């Protein structure tokens, strides 16, 4: 959800501090103190770290996702204290890592940071796209029995979450998730299609 223009980000510093306190040494950011982890909530925490420019913790969290995707670019749905509790894959969990990367770029304009992860991002993108059926709808999950639920709600959920959490155009989302080149993630797409925002400095606009 976007913040009102005059809301000072310092209001949320305690939340950012909790995220840092709750980050494990391997970079994982758990849902709570009981060790529940999923990549979706983890990536949302990375958004907060980017807004506060906590780059060391941001980098650790980013690397955790990239180090834990499988050969198909997917990450297990949920673990608790490093034990698998939901043994299946959801297409948006690993793909959500795109969002904190875009947030970082919108703050510091460092395109080379994204470029160094092109291979991983391409793998995640291709893994997500394998969940799409012939009608363009996305299956909800994949387990040992195959795909499940292609109601189309998942794609709408992804778009809503992304647009609610960052000032980014739907046009950019479409380019990232549906029109990405087979060869690489084009930084030019981000430069061309991002909504212009002022660098965050004390307030969130």
XYZ file of N, CA and C in Angstrom:
615
model
N 0.848 -1.179 0.000
C 0.000 0.000 0.000
C 0.885 1.230 0.000
N 0.610 2.216 -0.867
C 1.388 3.434 -0.935
C 1.114 4.311 0.277
N 2.149 5.003 0.731
C 2.015 5.863 1.894
C 1.575 7.259 1.467
N 0.801 7.946 2.306
C 0.472 9.340 2.016
C 1.747 10.155 1.828
N 1.693 11.179 0.965
C 2.895 11.918 0.593
C 3.628 12.505 1.787
N 2.917 12.956 2.797
C 3.551 13.654 3.902
C 3.888 12.731 5.070
N 3.689 11.445 4.905
C 3.995 10.527 5.997
C 5.498 10.312 6.078
N 6.079 10.558 7.211
C 7.510 10.432 7.407
C 7.875 8.964 7.590
N 8.883 8.533 6.860
C 9.260 7.120 6.956
C 9.794 6.767 8.334
N 10.243 7.765 9.101
C 10.755 7.500 10.437
C 9.685 6.890 11.340
N 8.428 7.099 10.974
C 7.323 6.493 11.724
C 7.459 4.977 11.747
N 8.088 4.435 10.722
C 8.171 2.987 10.579
C 9.562 2.435 10.893
N 10.410 3.264 11.474
C 11.767 2.803 11.770
C 11.754 1.603 12.714
N 10.837 1.587 13.668
C 10.787 0.455 14.599
C 10.487 -0.850 13.861
N 9.672 -0.774 12.805
C 9.365 -1.972 12.017
C 10.600 -2.437 11.253
N 11.319 -1.474 10.694
C 12.570 -1.803 10.002
C 13.567 -2.446 10.958
N 13.669 -1.886 12.169
C 14.593 -2.435 13.162
C 14.198 -3.861 13.547
N 12.887 -4.118 13.628
C 12.430 -5.478 13.944
C 12.842 -6.443 12.833
N 12.723 -6.011 11.595
C 13.117 -6.856 10.466
C 14.589 -7.222 10.572
N 15.420 -6.239 10.855
C 16.855 -6.498 10.970
C 17.145 -7.445 12.133
N 16.476 -7.230 13.249
C 16.663 -8.107 14.407
C 16.237 -9.533 14.100
N 15.211 -9.660 13.274
C 14.647 -10.976 12.970
C 15.335 -11.655 11.786
N 16.298 -10.980 11.168
C 17.014 -11.593 10.050
C 18.068 -12.560 10.570
N 18.061 -13.762 10.017
C 19.015 -14.782 10.438
C 20.383 -14.527 9.815
N 21.380 -15.201 10.318
C 22.746 -15.005 9.838
C 22.918 -15.375 8.367
N 22.043 -16.277 7.857
C 22.136 -16.661 6.450
C 21.369 -15.713 5.535
N 20.714 -14.690 6.119
C 20.001 -13.689 5.327
C 18.501 -13.841 5.309
N 17.989 -14.989 5.757
C 16.542 -15.219 5.750
C 15.846 -14.314 6.754
N 14.701 -13.757 6.341
C 13.882 -12.935 7.236
C 12.583 -13.684 7.491
N 12.418 -14.128 8.699
C 11.258 -14.960 9.023
C 10.015 -14.107 9.267
N 8.883 -14.765 9.142
C 7.586 -14.120 9.347
C 7.420 -13.668 10.796
N 7.948 -14.455 11.717
C 7.789 -14.167 13.142
C 8.962 -14.760 13.907
N 8.881 -14.668 15.223
C 9.965 -15.189 16.064
C 9.982 -16.707 16.130
N 8.995 -17.344 15.535
C 8.907 -18.809 15.587
C 9.550 -19.483 14.384
N 10.144 -18.702 13.498
C 10.924 -19.291 12.413
C 10.178 -19.601 11.138
N 8.938 -19.108 10.974
C 8.200 -19.346 9.727
C 8.801 -18.503 8.611
N 9.076 -19.139 7.486
C 9.678 -18.425 6.360
C 8.952 -18.742 5.055
N 8.663 -17.695 4.291
C 8.315 -17.861 2.880
C 8.900 -16.682 2.124
N 9.248 -16.906 0.867
C 9.981 -15.904 0.093
C 9.155 -14.664 -0.200
N 7.839 -14.810 -0.230
C 6.970 -13.666 -0.508
C 7.103 -12.627 0.616
N 6.870 -13.047 1.861
C 6.980 -12.129 2.994
C 8.414 -11.643 3.168
N 9.361 -12.514 2.909
C 10.776 -12.147 2.962
C 11.053 -10.978 2.017
N 10.533 -11.051 0.791
C 10.769 -9.999 -0.197
C 10.089 -8.693 0.195
N 8.929 -8.800 0.833
C 8.266 -7.582 1.316
C 9.128 -6.884 2.374
N 9.798 -7.672 3.196
C 10.715 -7.090 4.179
C 11.898 -6.415 3.492
N 12.348 -6.987 2.373
C 13.443 -6.366 1.627
C 13.042 -5.002 1.083
N 11.760 -4.841 0.756
C 11.279 -3.530 0.322
C 11.521 -2.484 1.411
N 11.205 -2.853 2.648
C 11.409 -1.929 3.764
C 12.894 -1.619 3.947
N 13.728 -2.633 3.828
C 15.166 -2.408 3.970
C 15.698 -1.495 2.872
N 15.148 -1.620 1.672
C 15.559 -0.743 0.573
C 15.145 0.703 0.849
N 13.923 0.886 1.321
C 13.435 2.241 1.605
C 14.321 2.938 2.630
N 14.813 2.159 3.612
C 15.694 2.736 4.625
C 17.173 2.640 4.231
N 17.422 2.118 3.032
C 18.781 2.011 2.488
C 19.709 1.221 3.416
N 19.164 0.155 3.955
C 19.946 -0.770 4.780
C 20.543 -1.826 3.848
N 21.552 -1.425 3.083
C 22.000 -2.252 1.966
C 22.708 -3.537 2.379
N 23.409 -3.550 3.496
C 24.068 -4.793 3.915
C 23.038 -5.878 4.202
N 21.996 -5.532 4.931
C 20.937 -6.496 5.244
C 20.125 -6.827 3.986
N 19.933 -5.849 3.142
C 19.243 -6.057 1.870
C 19.994 -7.084 1.025
N 21.313 -6.893 0.894
C 22.126 -7.805 0.089
C 22.056 -9.237 0.619
N 22.146 -9.379 1.936
C 22.074 -10.720 2.542
C 20.737 -11.388 2.244
N 19.662 -10.610 2.332
C 18.336 -11.155 2.067
C 18.145 -11.526 0.619
N 18.678 -10.714 -0.275
C 18.584 -11.007 -1.698
C 19.343 -12.281 -2.038
N 20.551 -12.382 -1.520
C 21.370 -13.566 -1.799
C 20.711 -14.834 -1.257
N 19.995 -14.710 -0.141
C 19.341 -15.895 0.409
C 18.352 -16.485 -0.592
N 17.551 -15.627 -1.222
C 16.584 -16.119 -2.206
C 17.307 -16.765 -3.383
N 18.299 -16.086 -3.915
C 19.009 -16.619 -5.072
C 19.737 -17.918 -4.740
N 20.183 -18.064 -3.520
C 20.894 -19.282 -3.111
C 19.958 -20.443 -2.825
N 18.658 -20.158 -2.718
C 17.716 -21.217 -2.342
C 16.683 -21.554 -3.414
N 16.796 -20.945 -4.588
C 15.943 -21.386 -5.695
C 16.516 -22.675 -6.262
N 15.637 -23.503 -6.826
C 16.110 -24.748 -7.418
C 16.510 -24.530 -8.879
N 16.788 -25.603 -9.583
C 17.249 -25.505 -10.972
C 16.176 -24.980 -11.909
N 14.915 -24.950 -11.436
C 13.808 -24.434 -12.234
C 13.469 -22.985 -11.883
N 14.241 -22.384 -10.979
C 13.978 -21.005 -10.585
C 12.861 -20.858 -9.572
N 12.539 -21.937 -8.854
C 11.453 -21.926 -7.875
C 12.013 -22.110 -6.466
N 11.236 -21.675 -5.484
C 11.653 -21.825 -4.092
C 10.516 -22.469 -3.307
N 10.863 -23.324 -2.371
C 9.856 -24.064 -1.617
C 8.898 -23.090 -0.929
N 7.632 -23.474 -0.829
C 6.600 -22.536 -0.389
C 6.778 -22.058 1.042
N 7.100 -22.957 1.964
C 7.212 -22.536 3.366
C 8.105 -23.476 4.142
N 8.874 -22.876 5.056
C 9.634 -23.651 6.036
C 9.413 -23.049 7.417
N 9.573 -23.861 8.433
C 9.562 -23.389 9.821
C 10.794 -23.966 10.500
N 11.635 -23.083 10.964
C 12.913 -23.471 11.563
C 13.687 -24.381 10.619
N 13.694 -23.982 9.348
C 14.440 -24.649 8.273
C 13.893 -26.020 7.900
N 12.743 -26.402 8.436
C 12.105 -27.657 8.049
C 10.934 -27.355 7.115
N 10.851 -28.097 6.023
C 9.810 -27.852 5.024
C 8.438 -28.179 5.606
N 7.537 -27.198 5.582
C 6.185 -27.387 6.101
C 5.125 -27.306 4.996
N 5.475 -26.735 3.861
C 4.604 -26.727 2.679
C 5.455 -27.150 1.492
N 5.379 -28.433 1.189
C 6.287 -29.028 0.219
C 5.737 -28.903 -1.201
N 5.642 -27.675 -1.666
C 5.245 -27.419 -3.048
C 5.774 -26.046 -3.450
N 5.549 -25.689 -4.702
C 6.068 -24.423 -5.221
C 4.926 -23.553 -5.718
N 5.047 -22.256 -5.467
C 4.097 -21.279 -5.984
C 4.857 -20.322 -6.900
N 4.304 -19.987 -8.052
C 5.076 -19.241 -9.052
C 5.510 -17.861 -8.622
N 4.735 -17.226 -7.734
C 5.034 -15.843 -7.370
C 6.043 -15.714 -6.235
N 6.341 -16.775 -5.537
C 7.203 -16.646 -4.365
C 8.617 -16.207 -4.731
N 9.265 -16.911 -5.638
C 10.605 -16.486 -6.065
C 10.521 -15.222 -6.906
N 9.469 -15.116 -7.738
C 9.331 -13.962 -8.639
C 9.148 -12.654 -7.892
N 8.705 -12.706 -6.667
C 8.495 -11.486 -5.897
C 9.807 -10.735 -5.660
N 10.944 -11.416 -5.848
C 12.245 -10.784 -5.630
C 12.480 -9.661 -6.634
N 11.736 -9.661 -7.755
C 11.862 -8.572 -8.717
C 11.543 -7.230 -8.062
N 10.569 -7.233 -7.176
C 10.061 -5.977 -6.643
C 11.078 -5.216 -5.791
N 11.733 -5.842 -4.795
C 12.751 -5.083 -4.060
C 13.912 -4.641 -4.948
N 14.213 -5.400 -5.986
C 15.264 -4.974 -6.909
C 14.872 -3.691 -7.636
N 13.617 -3.625 -8.084
C 13.146 -2.411 -8.744
C 13.116 -1.252 -7.753
N 12.684 -1.528 -6.514
C 12.671 -0.487 -5.494
C 14.074 0.078 -5.283
N 15.056 -0.806 -5.207
C 16.444 -0.356 -5.038
C 16.868 0.522 -6.206
N 16.555 0.080 -7.410
C 16.950 0.851 -8.586
C 16.296 2.234 -8.586
N 15.054 2.299 -8.146
C 14.357 3.582 -8.117
C 14.955 4.531 -7.081
N 15.685 3.997 -6.109
C 16.329 4.822 -5.096
C 17.730 5.246 -5.527
N 18.540 4.283 -5.988
C 19.942 4.618 -6.248
C 20.338 4.609 -7.722
N 19.462 4.125 -8.609
C 19.753 4.136 -10.036
C 20.918 3.254 -10.449
N 21.271 2.289 -9.601
C 22.428 1.430 -9.872
C 22.013 0.238 -10.743
N 22.124 0.429 -12.065
C 21.703 -0.614 -12.994
C 22.627 -1.827 -12.959
N 23.903 -1.613 -12.670
C 24.856 -2.724 -12.674
C 24.534 -3.737 -11.584
N 23.908 -3.286 -10.500
C 23.521 -4.202 -9.416
C 22.523 -5.237 -9.927
N 21.570 -4.789 -10.738
C 20.579 -5.709 -11.292
C 21.207 -6.579 -12.373
N 22.073 -5.989 -13.170
C 22.681 -6.725 -14.277
C 23.452 -7.952 -13.810
N 24.071 -7.861 -12.640
C 24.872 -8.997 -12.180
C 24.020 -10.204 -11.802
N 22.701 -9.980 -11.661
C 21.802 -11.083 -11.322
C 20.958 -11.542 -12.515
N 21.331 -11.145 -13.718
C 20.517 -11.445 -14.894
C 20.212 -12.928 -15.051
N 21.202 -13.778 -14.879
C 20.987 -15.217 -15.073
C 19.978 -15.763 -14.070
N 20.095 -15.363 -12.812
C 19.161 -15.819 -11.788
C 17.753 -15.300 -12.059
N 17.658 -14.032 -12.451
C 16.354 -13.435 -12.718
C 15.686 -14.095 -13.916
N 16.461 -14.395 -14.923
C 15.928 -15.078 -16.102
C 15.407 -16.464 -15.718
N 16.154 -17.172 -14.861
C 15.737 -18.499 -14.409
C 14.430 -18.415 -13.625
N 14.312 -17.432 -12.742
C 13.086 -17.252 -11.954
C 11.917 -16.914 -12.861
N 12.131 -16.013 -13.788
C 11.080 -15.625 -14.720
C 10.593 -16.835 -15.523
N 11.509 -17.605 -16.060
C 11.135 -18.775 -16.858
C 10.419 -19.811 -15.999
N 10.849 -19.959 -14.737
C 10.176 -20.891 -13.842
C 8.745 -20.476 -13.574
N 8.526 -19.180 -13.379
C 7.178 -18.680 -13.154
C 6.299 -18.897 -14.373
N 6.850 -18.634 -15.548
C 6.055 -18.712 -16.771
C 5.622 -20.139 -17.101
N 6.298 -21.128 -16.559
C 5.895 -22.516 -16.779
C 4.565 -22.840 -16.113
N 4.132 -21.993 -15.191
C 2.846 -22.185 -14.514
C 1.682 -21.659 -15.351
N 1.962 -20.976 -16.437
C 0.904 -20.374 -17.251
C 0.328 -21.400 -18.213
N -0.997 -21.452 -18.313
C -1.636 -22.405 -19.227
C -1.856 -21.768 -20.595
N -2.500 -22.503 -21.499
C -2.681 -22.041 -22.872
C -3.562 -20.801 -22.968
N -4.348 -20.539 -21.930
C -5.216 -19.358 -21.923
C -4.558 -18.151 -21.245
N -3.335 -18.332 -20.764
C -2.634 -17.243 -20.111
C -2.860 -17.140 -18.620
N -3.622 -18.079 -18.056
C -3.854 -18.100 -16.614
C -2.756 -18.895 -15.923
N -2.527 -18.570 -14.659
C -1.446 -19.205 -13.917
C -1.991 -20.236 -12.925
N -1.409 -21.431 -12.959
C -1.698 -22.411 -11.928
C -1.203 -21.888 -10.590
N -1.903 -22.258 -9.535
C -1.586 -21.751 -8.204
C -0.344 -22.403 -7.615
N -0.150 -23.689 -7.846
C 0.950 -24.399 -7.187
C 1.389 -25.606 -7.996
N 2.568 -26.088 -7.661
C 3.128 -27.293 -8.276
C 3.691 -28.177 -7.182
N 3.251 -29.462 -7.172
C 3.838 -30.429 -6.258
C 4.127 -31.710 -7.028
N 4.339 -32.793 -6.318
C 4.697 -34.054 -6.976
C 3.567 -34.597 -7.849
N 2.345 -34.100 -7.631
C 1.203 -34.556 -8.427
C 0.959 -33.663 -9.647
N 1.708 -32.576 -9.744
C 1.548 -31.685 -10.889
C 0.983 -30.337 -10.488
N 0.432 -29.625 -11.470
C -0.110 -28.291 -11.232
C -1.506 -28.350 -10.625
N -1.852 -27.271 -9.912
C -3.168 -27.186 -9.290
C -3.727 -25.780 -9.426
N -5.032 -25.671 -9.740
C -5.794 -24.422 -9.709
C -5.266 -23.365 -10.673
N -5.877 -23.280 -11.828
C -5.536 -22.208 -12.768
C -6.721 -21.267 -12.937
N -7.268 -20.816 -11.822
C -8.471 -19.990 -11.836
C -8.225 -18.589 -12.360
N -6.960 -18.195 -12.428
C -6.639 -16.846 -12.881
C -6.533 -15.850 -11.747
N -6.918 -16.264 -10.540
C -6.865 -15.342 -9.408
C -5.423 -15.000 -9.037
N -4.518 -15.949 -9.258
C -3.140 -15.732 -8.846
C -2.527 -14.540 -9.564
N -2.696 -14.467 -10.888
C -2.085 -13.367 -11.620
C -2.626 -12.026 -11.151
N -3.942 -11.964 -10.941
C -4.531 -10.725 -10.442
C -3.973 -10.374 -9.069
N -3.729 -11.398 -8.256
C -3.184 -11.179 -6.916
C -1.774 -10.610 -6.998
N -0.967 -11.159 -7.916
C 0.393 -10.660 -8.097
C 0.377 -9.187 -8.487
N -0.422 -8.859 -9.484
C -0.480 -7.484 -9.965
C -0.948 -6.542 -8.862
N -1.978 -6.953 -8.108
C -2.492 -6.099 -7.039
C -1.434 -5.856 -5.968
N -0.743 -6.924 -5.550
C 0.260 -6.777 -4.511
C 1.387 -5.860 -4.968
N 1.824 -6.036 -6.206
C 2.918 -5.220 -6.708
C 2.530 -3.747 -6.784
N 1.363 -3.477 -7.326
C 0.959 -2.088 -7.508
C 0.567 -1.441 -6.189
N 0.152 -2.220 -5.201
C -0.179 -1.665 -3.894
C 1.059 -1.315 -3.093
N 2.183 -1.973 -3.390
C 3.347 -1.839 -2.533
C 4.453 -0.947 -3.073
N 4.329 -0.475 -4.305
C 5.402 0.342 -4.864
C 4.844 1.222 -5.969
N 5.314 2.461 -6.121
C 4.831 3.330 -7.194
C 5.448 2.938 -8.523
N 4.922 1.920 -9.142
C 5.484 1.384 -10.376
C 4.350 1.182 -11.361
N 4.581 1.463 -12.608
C 3.499 1.426 -13.580
C 3.109 0.014 -13.959
N 1.827 -0.155 -14.300
C 1.371 -1.449 -14.795
C 2.095 -1.818 -16.080
N 2.496 -0.808 -16.834
C 3.206 -1.075 -18.077
C 4.543 -1.755 -17.790
N 5.235 -1.305 -16.755
C 6.498 -1.932 -16.390
C 6.273 -3.361 -15.918
N 5.232 -3.572 -15.107
C 4.931 -4.919 -14.635
C 4.698 -5.859 -15.801
N 3.952 -5.389 -16.786
C 3.667 -6.223 -17.946
C 4.954 -6.578 -18.679
N 5.840 -5.603 -18.809
C 7.094 -5.845 -19.508
C 7.963 -6.842 -18.753
N 8.033 -6.672 -17.431
C 8.886 -7.556 -16.639
C 8.366 -8.979 -16.650
N 7.062 -9.145 -16.437
C 6.527 -10.483 -16.227
C 6.041 -11.177 -17.494
N 5.734 -10.418 -18.531
C 5.172 -11.050 -19.723
C 6.000 -10.849 -20.974
N 6.860 -9.827 -21.014
C 7.580 -9.512 -22.236
C 9.091 -9.573 -22.082
N 9.567 -10.198 -21.030
C 11.011 -10.245 -20.832
C 11.678 -11.009 -21.967
N 12.799 -10.493 -22.411
C 13.555 -11.148 -23.470
C 14.045 -12.503 -23.001
N 14.196 -13.452 -23.933
C 14.728 -14.761 -23.594
C 16.217 -14.683 -23.272
N 16.875 -13.600 -23.670
C 18.319 -13.516 -23.502
C 18.744 -12.847 -22.200
N 18.009 -11.823 -21.766
C 18.443 -11.109 -20.562
C 17.328 -10.231 -20.045
N 17.512 -9.744 -18.815
C 16.614 -8.731 -18.241
C 17.133 -7.385 -18.709
N 16.343 -6.651 -19.467
C 16.800 -5.387 -20.022
C 16.649 -4.264 -19.012
N 17.769 -3.681 -18.643
C 17.745 -2.551 -17.731
C 17.022 -1.373 -18.380
N 17.096 -1.283 -19.696
C 16.439 -0.178 -20.395
C 14.940 -0.168 -20.154
N 14.341 -1.349 -19.951
C 12.904 -1.399 -19.681
C 12.585 -0.681 -18.390
N 13.434 -0.890 -17.391
C 13.207 -0.235 -16.112
C 13.417 1.270 -16.249
N 14.486 1.666 -16.934
C 14.760 3.089 -17.102
C 13.636 3.793 -17.855
N 13.076 3.103 -18.862
C 12.081 3.712 -19.728
C 10.707 3.765 -19.097
N 10.378 2.781 -18.273
C 9.000 2.621 -17.839
C 8.722 2.910 -16.384
N 9.752 3.104 -15.566
C 9.506 3.415 -14.155
C 8.816 4.770 -14.027
N 7.928 4.855 -13.065
C 7.331 6.137 -12.725
C 8.402 6.999 -12.077
N 8.514 8.258 -12.476
C 9.510 9.151 -11.900
C 9.151 9.465 -10.461
N 10.101 9.214 -9.571
C 9.897 9.597 -8.170
C 11.163 10.245 -7.657
N 11.009 11.082 -6.656
C 12.174 11.688 -6.041
C 12.858 10.665 -5.153
N 14.169 10.791 -5.059
C 14.898 9.901 -4.169
C 14.377 10.068 -2.749
N 14.100 8.930 -2.109
C 13.542 8.980 -0.763
C 14.562 9.567 0.205
N 14.164 10.609 0.879
C 15.049 11.283 1.817
C 14.207 11.904 2.935
N 13.879 11.081 3.902
C 13.091 11.558 5.038
C 11.623 11.307 4.903
N 11.073 11.394 3.692
C 9.658 11.127 3.475
C 9.491 10.191 2.307
N 8.362 9.518 2.277
C 8.036 8.633 1.168
C 7.049 9.336 0.287
N 7.380 9.500 -1.007
C 6.475 10.224 -1.903
C 5.884 9.292 -2.938
